[in-house]
Each structure stands twice: as structure tokens, then as C-alpha cells.
PDB file of C-alpha atoms in Angstrom:
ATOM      1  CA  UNK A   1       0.000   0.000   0.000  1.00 53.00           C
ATOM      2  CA  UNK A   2       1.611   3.362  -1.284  1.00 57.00           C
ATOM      3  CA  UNK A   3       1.038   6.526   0.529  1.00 58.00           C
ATOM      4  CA  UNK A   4       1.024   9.727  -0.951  1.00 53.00           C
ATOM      5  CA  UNK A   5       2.213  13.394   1.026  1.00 51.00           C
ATOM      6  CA  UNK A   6      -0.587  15.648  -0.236  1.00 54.00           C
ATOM      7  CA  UNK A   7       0.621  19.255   0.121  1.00 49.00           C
ATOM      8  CA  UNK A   8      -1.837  22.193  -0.111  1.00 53.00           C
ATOM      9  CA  UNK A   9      -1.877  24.587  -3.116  1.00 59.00           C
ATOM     10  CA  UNK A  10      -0.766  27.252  -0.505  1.00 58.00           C
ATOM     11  CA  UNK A  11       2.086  24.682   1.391  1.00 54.00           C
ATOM     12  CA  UNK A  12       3.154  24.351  -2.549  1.00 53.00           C
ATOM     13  CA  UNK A  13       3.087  28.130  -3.333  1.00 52.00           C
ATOM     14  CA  UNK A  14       4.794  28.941  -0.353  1.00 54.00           C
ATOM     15  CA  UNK A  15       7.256  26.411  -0.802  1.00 54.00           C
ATOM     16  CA  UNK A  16       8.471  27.707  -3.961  1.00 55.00           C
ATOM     17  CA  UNK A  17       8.316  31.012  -3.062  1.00 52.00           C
ATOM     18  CA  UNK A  18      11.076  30.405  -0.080  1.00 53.00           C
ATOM     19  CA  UNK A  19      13.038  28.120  -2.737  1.00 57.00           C
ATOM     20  CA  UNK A  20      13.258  30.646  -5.059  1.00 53.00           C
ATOM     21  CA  UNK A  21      14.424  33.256  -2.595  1.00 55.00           C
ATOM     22  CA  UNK A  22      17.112  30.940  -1.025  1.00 59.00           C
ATOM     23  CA  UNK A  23      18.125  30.907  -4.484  1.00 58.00           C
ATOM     24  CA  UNK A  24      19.151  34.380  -4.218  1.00 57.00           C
ATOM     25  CA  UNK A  25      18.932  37.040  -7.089  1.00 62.00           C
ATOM     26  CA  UNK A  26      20.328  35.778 -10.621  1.00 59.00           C
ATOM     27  CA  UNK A  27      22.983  38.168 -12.521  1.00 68.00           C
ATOM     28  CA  UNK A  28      24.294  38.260 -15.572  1.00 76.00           C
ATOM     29  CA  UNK A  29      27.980  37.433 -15.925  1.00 79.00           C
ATOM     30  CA  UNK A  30      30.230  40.769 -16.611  1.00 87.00           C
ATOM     31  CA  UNK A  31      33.056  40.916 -18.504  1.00 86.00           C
ATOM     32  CA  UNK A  32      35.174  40.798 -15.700  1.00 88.00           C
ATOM     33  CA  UNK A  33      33.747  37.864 -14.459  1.00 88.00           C
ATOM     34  CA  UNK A  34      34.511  36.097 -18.519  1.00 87.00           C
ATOM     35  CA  UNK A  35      37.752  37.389 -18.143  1.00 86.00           C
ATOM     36  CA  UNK A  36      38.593  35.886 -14.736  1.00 88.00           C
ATOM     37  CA  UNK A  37      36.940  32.933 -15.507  1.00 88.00           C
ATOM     38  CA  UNK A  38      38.839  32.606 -18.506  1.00 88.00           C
ATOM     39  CA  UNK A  39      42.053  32.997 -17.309  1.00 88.00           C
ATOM     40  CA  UNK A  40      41.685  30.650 -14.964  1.00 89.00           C
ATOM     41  CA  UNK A  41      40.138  27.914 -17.451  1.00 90.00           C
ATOM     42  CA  UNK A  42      41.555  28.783 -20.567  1.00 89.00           C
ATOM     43  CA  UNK A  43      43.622  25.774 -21.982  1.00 91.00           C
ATOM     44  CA  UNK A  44      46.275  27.954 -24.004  1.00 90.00           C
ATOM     45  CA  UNK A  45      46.861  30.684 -21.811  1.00 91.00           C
ATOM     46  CA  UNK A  46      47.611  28.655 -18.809  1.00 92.00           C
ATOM     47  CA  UNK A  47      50.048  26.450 -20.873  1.00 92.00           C
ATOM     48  CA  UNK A  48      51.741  29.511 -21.788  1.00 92.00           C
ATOM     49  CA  UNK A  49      51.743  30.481 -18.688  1.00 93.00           C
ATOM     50  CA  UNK A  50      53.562  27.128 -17.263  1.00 94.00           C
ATOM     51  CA  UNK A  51      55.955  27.337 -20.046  1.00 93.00           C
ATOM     52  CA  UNK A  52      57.174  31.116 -18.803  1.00 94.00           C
ATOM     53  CA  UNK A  53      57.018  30.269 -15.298  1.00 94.00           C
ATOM     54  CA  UNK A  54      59.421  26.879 -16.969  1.00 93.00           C
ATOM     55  CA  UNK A  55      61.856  29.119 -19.051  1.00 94.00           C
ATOM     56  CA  UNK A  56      62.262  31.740 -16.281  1.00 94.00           C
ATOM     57  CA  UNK A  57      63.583  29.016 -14.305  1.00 95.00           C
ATOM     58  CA  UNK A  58      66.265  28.192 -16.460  1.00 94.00           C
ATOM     59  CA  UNK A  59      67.878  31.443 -15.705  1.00 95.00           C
ATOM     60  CA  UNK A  60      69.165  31.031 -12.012  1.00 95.00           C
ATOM     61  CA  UNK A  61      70.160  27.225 -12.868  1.00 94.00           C
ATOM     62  CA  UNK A  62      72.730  28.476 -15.978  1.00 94.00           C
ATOM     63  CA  UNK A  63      73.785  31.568 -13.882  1.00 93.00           C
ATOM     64  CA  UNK A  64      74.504  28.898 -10.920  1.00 91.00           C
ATOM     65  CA  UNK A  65      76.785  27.074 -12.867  1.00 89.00           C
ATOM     66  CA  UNK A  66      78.771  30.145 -13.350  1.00 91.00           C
ATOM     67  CA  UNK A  67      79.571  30.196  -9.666  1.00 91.00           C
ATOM     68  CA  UNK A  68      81.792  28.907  -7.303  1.00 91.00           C
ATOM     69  CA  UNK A  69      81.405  25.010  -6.407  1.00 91.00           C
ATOM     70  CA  UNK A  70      82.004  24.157  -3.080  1.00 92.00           C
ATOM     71  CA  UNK A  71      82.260  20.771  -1.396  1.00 94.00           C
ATOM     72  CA  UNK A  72      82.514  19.745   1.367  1.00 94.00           C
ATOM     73  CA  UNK A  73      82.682  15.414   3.061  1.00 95.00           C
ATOM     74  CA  UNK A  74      83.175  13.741   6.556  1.00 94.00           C
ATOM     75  CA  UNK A  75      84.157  10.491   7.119  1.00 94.00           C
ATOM     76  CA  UNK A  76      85.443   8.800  10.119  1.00 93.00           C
ATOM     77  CA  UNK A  77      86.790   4.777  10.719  1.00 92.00           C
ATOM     78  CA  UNK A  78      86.961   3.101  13.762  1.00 92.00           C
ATOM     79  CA  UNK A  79      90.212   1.327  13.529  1.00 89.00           C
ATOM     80  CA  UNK A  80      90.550  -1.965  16.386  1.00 88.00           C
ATOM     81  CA  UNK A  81      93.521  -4.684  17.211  1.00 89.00           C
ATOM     82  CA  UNK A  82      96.372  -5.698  17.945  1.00 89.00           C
ATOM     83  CA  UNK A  83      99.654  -5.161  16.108  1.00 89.00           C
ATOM     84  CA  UNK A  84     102.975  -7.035  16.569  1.00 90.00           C
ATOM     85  CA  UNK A  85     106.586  -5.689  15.717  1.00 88.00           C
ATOM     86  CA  UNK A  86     110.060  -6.392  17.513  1.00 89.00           C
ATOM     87  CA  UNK A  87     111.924  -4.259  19.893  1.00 87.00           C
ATOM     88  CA  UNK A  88     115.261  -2.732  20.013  1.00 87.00           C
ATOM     89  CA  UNK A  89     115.988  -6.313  21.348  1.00 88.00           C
ATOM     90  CA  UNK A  90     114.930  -8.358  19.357  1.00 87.00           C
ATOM     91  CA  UNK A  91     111.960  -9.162  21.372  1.00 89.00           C
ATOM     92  CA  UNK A  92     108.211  -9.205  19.904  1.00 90.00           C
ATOM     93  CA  UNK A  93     106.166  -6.502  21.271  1.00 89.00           C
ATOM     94  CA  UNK A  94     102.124  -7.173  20.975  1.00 89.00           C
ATOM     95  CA  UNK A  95     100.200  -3.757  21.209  1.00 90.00           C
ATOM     96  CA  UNK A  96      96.818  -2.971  21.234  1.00 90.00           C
ATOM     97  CA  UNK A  97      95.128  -0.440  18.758  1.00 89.00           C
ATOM     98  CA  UNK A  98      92.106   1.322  19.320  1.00 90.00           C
ATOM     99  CA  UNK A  99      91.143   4.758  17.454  1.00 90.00           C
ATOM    100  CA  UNK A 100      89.196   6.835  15.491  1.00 92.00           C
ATOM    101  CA  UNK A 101      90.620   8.502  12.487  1.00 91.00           C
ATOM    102  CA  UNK A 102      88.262  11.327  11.215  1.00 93.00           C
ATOM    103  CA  UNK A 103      88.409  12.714   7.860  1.00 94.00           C
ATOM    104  CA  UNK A 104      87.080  15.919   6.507  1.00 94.00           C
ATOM    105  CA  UNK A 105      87.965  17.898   3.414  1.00 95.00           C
ATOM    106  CA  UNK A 106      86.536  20.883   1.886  1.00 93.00           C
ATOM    107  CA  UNK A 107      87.168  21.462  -1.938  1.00 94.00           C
ATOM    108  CA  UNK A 108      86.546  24.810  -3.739  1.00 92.00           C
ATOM    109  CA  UNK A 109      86.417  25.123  -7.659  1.00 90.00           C
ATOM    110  CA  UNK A 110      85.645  28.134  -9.473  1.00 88.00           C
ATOM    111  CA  UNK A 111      86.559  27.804 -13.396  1.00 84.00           C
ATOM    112  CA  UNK A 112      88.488  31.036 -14.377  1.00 87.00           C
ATOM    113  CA  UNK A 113      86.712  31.227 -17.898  1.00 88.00           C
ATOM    114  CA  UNK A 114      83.200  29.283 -18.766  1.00 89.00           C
ATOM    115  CA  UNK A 115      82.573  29.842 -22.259  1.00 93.00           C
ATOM    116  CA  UNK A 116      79.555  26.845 -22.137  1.00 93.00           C
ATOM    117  CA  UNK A 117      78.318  28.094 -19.041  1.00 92.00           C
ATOM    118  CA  UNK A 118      78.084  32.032 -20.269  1.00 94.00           C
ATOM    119  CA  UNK A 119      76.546  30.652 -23.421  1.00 95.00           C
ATOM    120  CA  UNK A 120      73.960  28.710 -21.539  1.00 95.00           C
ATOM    121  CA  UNK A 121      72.892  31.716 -19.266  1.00 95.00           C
ATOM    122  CA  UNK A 122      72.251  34.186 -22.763  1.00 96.00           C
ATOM    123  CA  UNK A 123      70.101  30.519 -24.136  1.00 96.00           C
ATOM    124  CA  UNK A 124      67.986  30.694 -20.949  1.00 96.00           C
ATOM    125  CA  UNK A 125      67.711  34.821 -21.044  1.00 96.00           C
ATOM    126  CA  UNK A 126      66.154  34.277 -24.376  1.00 96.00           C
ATOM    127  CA  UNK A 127      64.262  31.271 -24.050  1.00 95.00           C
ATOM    128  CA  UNK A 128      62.622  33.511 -20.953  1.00 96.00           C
ATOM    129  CA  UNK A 129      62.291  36.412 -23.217  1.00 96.00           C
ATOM    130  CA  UNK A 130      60.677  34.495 -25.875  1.00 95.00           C
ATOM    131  CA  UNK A 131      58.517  32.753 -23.241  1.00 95.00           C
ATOM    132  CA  UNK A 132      57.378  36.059 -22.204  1.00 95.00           C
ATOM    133  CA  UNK A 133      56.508  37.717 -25.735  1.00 95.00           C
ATOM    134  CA  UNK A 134      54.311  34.522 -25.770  1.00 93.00           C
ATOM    135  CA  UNK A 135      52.497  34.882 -22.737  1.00 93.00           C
ATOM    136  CA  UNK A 136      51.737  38.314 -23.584  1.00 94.00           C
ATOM    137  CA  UNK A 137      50.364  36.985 -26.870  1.00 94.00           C
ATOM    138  CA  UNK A 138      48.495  34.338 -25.738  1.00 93.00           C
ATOM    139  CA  UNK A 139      46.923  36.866 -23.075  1.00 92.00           C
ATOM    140  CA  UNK A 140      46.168  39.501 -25.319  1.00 93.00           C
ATOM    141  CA  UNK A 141      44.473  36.058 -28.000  1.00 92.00           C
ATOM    142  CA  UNK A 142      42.482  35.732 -24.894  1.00 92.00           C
ATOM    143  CA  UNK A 143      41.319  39.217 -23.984  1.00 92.00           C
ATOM    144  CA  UNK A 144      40.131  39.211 -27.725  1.00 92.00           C
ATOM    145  CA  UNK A 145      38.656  36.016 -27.571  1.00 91.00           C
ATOM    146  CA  UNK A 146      36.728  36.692 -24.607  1.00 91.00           C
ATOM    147  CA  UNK A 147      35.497  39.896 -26.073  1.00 91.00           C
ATOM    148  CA  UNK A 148      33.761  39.030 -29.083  1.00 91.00           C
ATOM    149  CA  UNK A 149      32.536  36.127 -27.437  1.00 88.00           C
ATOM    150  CA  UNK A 150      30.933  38.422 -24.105  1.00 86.00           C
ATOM    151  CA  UNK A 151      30.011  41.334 -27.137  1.00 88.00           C
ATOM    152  CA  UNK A 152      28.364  38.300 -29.510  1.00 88.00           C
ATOM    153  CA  UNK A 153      25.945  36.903 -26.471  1.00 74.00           C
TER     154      UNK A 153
END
């Protein structure tokens, strides 16, 4: 046996009426709000956005390899026993050995002239420049793209 929820005409009326206001007022969307949405969606400007943000890495990695490289490494062995020699007279002399011999060195290279690395540093600089000029294109595709579509609708 099914039962049914019969609501009044008014119940109903009333019902939508609060639904509707819950809702809150509908807007239209700006152009602002295309153009944020956009650049926050848009397939080609955020890839050429990644690739910048990519390229302008490059930069400080070629300009590191430009400086100084400095190393530095500790060690330490644990050396245990017994070692055996003969005396003055002749005799044989059993002592025991137990150290620690640490190790530590500290190595600084700088190369007087780096032809490769000053050549990789101007690659990077222009990769990032030409990453820019394309992010700037892209954006300004985008502003126009979102423009006729917004003035079309």
C-alpha cells in the first residue's frame, strides 16, 4: 500500500516562493567575471603560462653554474687490534690499537673562464624572453577572444 504526502496549493506556493528566494537574485555574468573565468580555465593561456614560469627558471640554474662550487665530506673509521713488531731487542712486542681517524675535506672550484656556461645563461635569457613575448600573446588572444565572445551573447 503506497502513501502519498498531499501538500496544499498554498504549502506548494509557499514552498516555492522560499526556494526561489534561497536561491538568491540571478545576474548576468560581466566581462570581468569572462575574463577571470577565462584565465583561470583557458587551456592555451595557462600552458603559456607554465611554459614562462618553466623558461624563467632556467635562468638562475645556468647563472649557478657560473659560480663557485664548493664541497665539502666527513668520514670517520673506527680502527681496532692488535699489532705485533720487535723491539730494540729483538723481542716481539704485541700492542693494542684502538682509534678513530676522522676525515674531513673541503674542496673549492671556481673555473676562471666558462665559455659553455656564459653561453647557456644568454640561451635561458632568451628562451625567458621568448617565453614572455608569448604569454603576452596568448593573453592579449584571450582578452580578444573573450570579447567578441561576451560582445556576440
Amino acid at each position: 500500500m503506497r502513501r502519498s504526502v498531499r501538500i496544499p496549493r498554498r504549502g506548494a506556493l509557499a514552498l516555492a516562493v522560499l526556494a526561489l528566494a534561497a536561491a538568491g537574485p540571478a545576474r548576468a555574468m560581466t566581462l570581468a567575471d569572462a575574463f577571470d573565468a577565462a584565465l583561470s580555465n583557458d587551456p592555451q593561456y595557462r600552458a603559456a603560462l607554465f611554459d614562462r614560469d618553466s623558461a624563467r627558471e632556467n635562468v638562475p640554474m645556468a647563472r649557478a653554474a657560473l659560480m663557485p662550487q664548493l664541497q665539502f665530506s666527513a668520514s670517520t673509521a673506527e680502527v681496532g687490534g692488535t699489532r705485533e713488531f720487535p723491539n730494540a731487542l729483538n723481542q716481539d712486542v704485541t700492542v693494542r690499537v684502538d682509534y678513530v681517524a676522522p676525515q674531513t675535506q673541503l674542496a673549492l672550484r671556481q673555473p676562471v673562464f666558462n665559455y659553455e656556461g656564459l653561453s647557456r645563461l644568454r640561451q635561458a635569457e632568451a628562451a625567458t624572453r621568448s617565453a614572455d613575448a608569448t604569454f603576452r600573446s596568448r593573453a592579449l588572444t584571450l582578452v580578444d577572444r573573450v570579447s567578441t565572445a561576451y560582445m556576440q551573447a
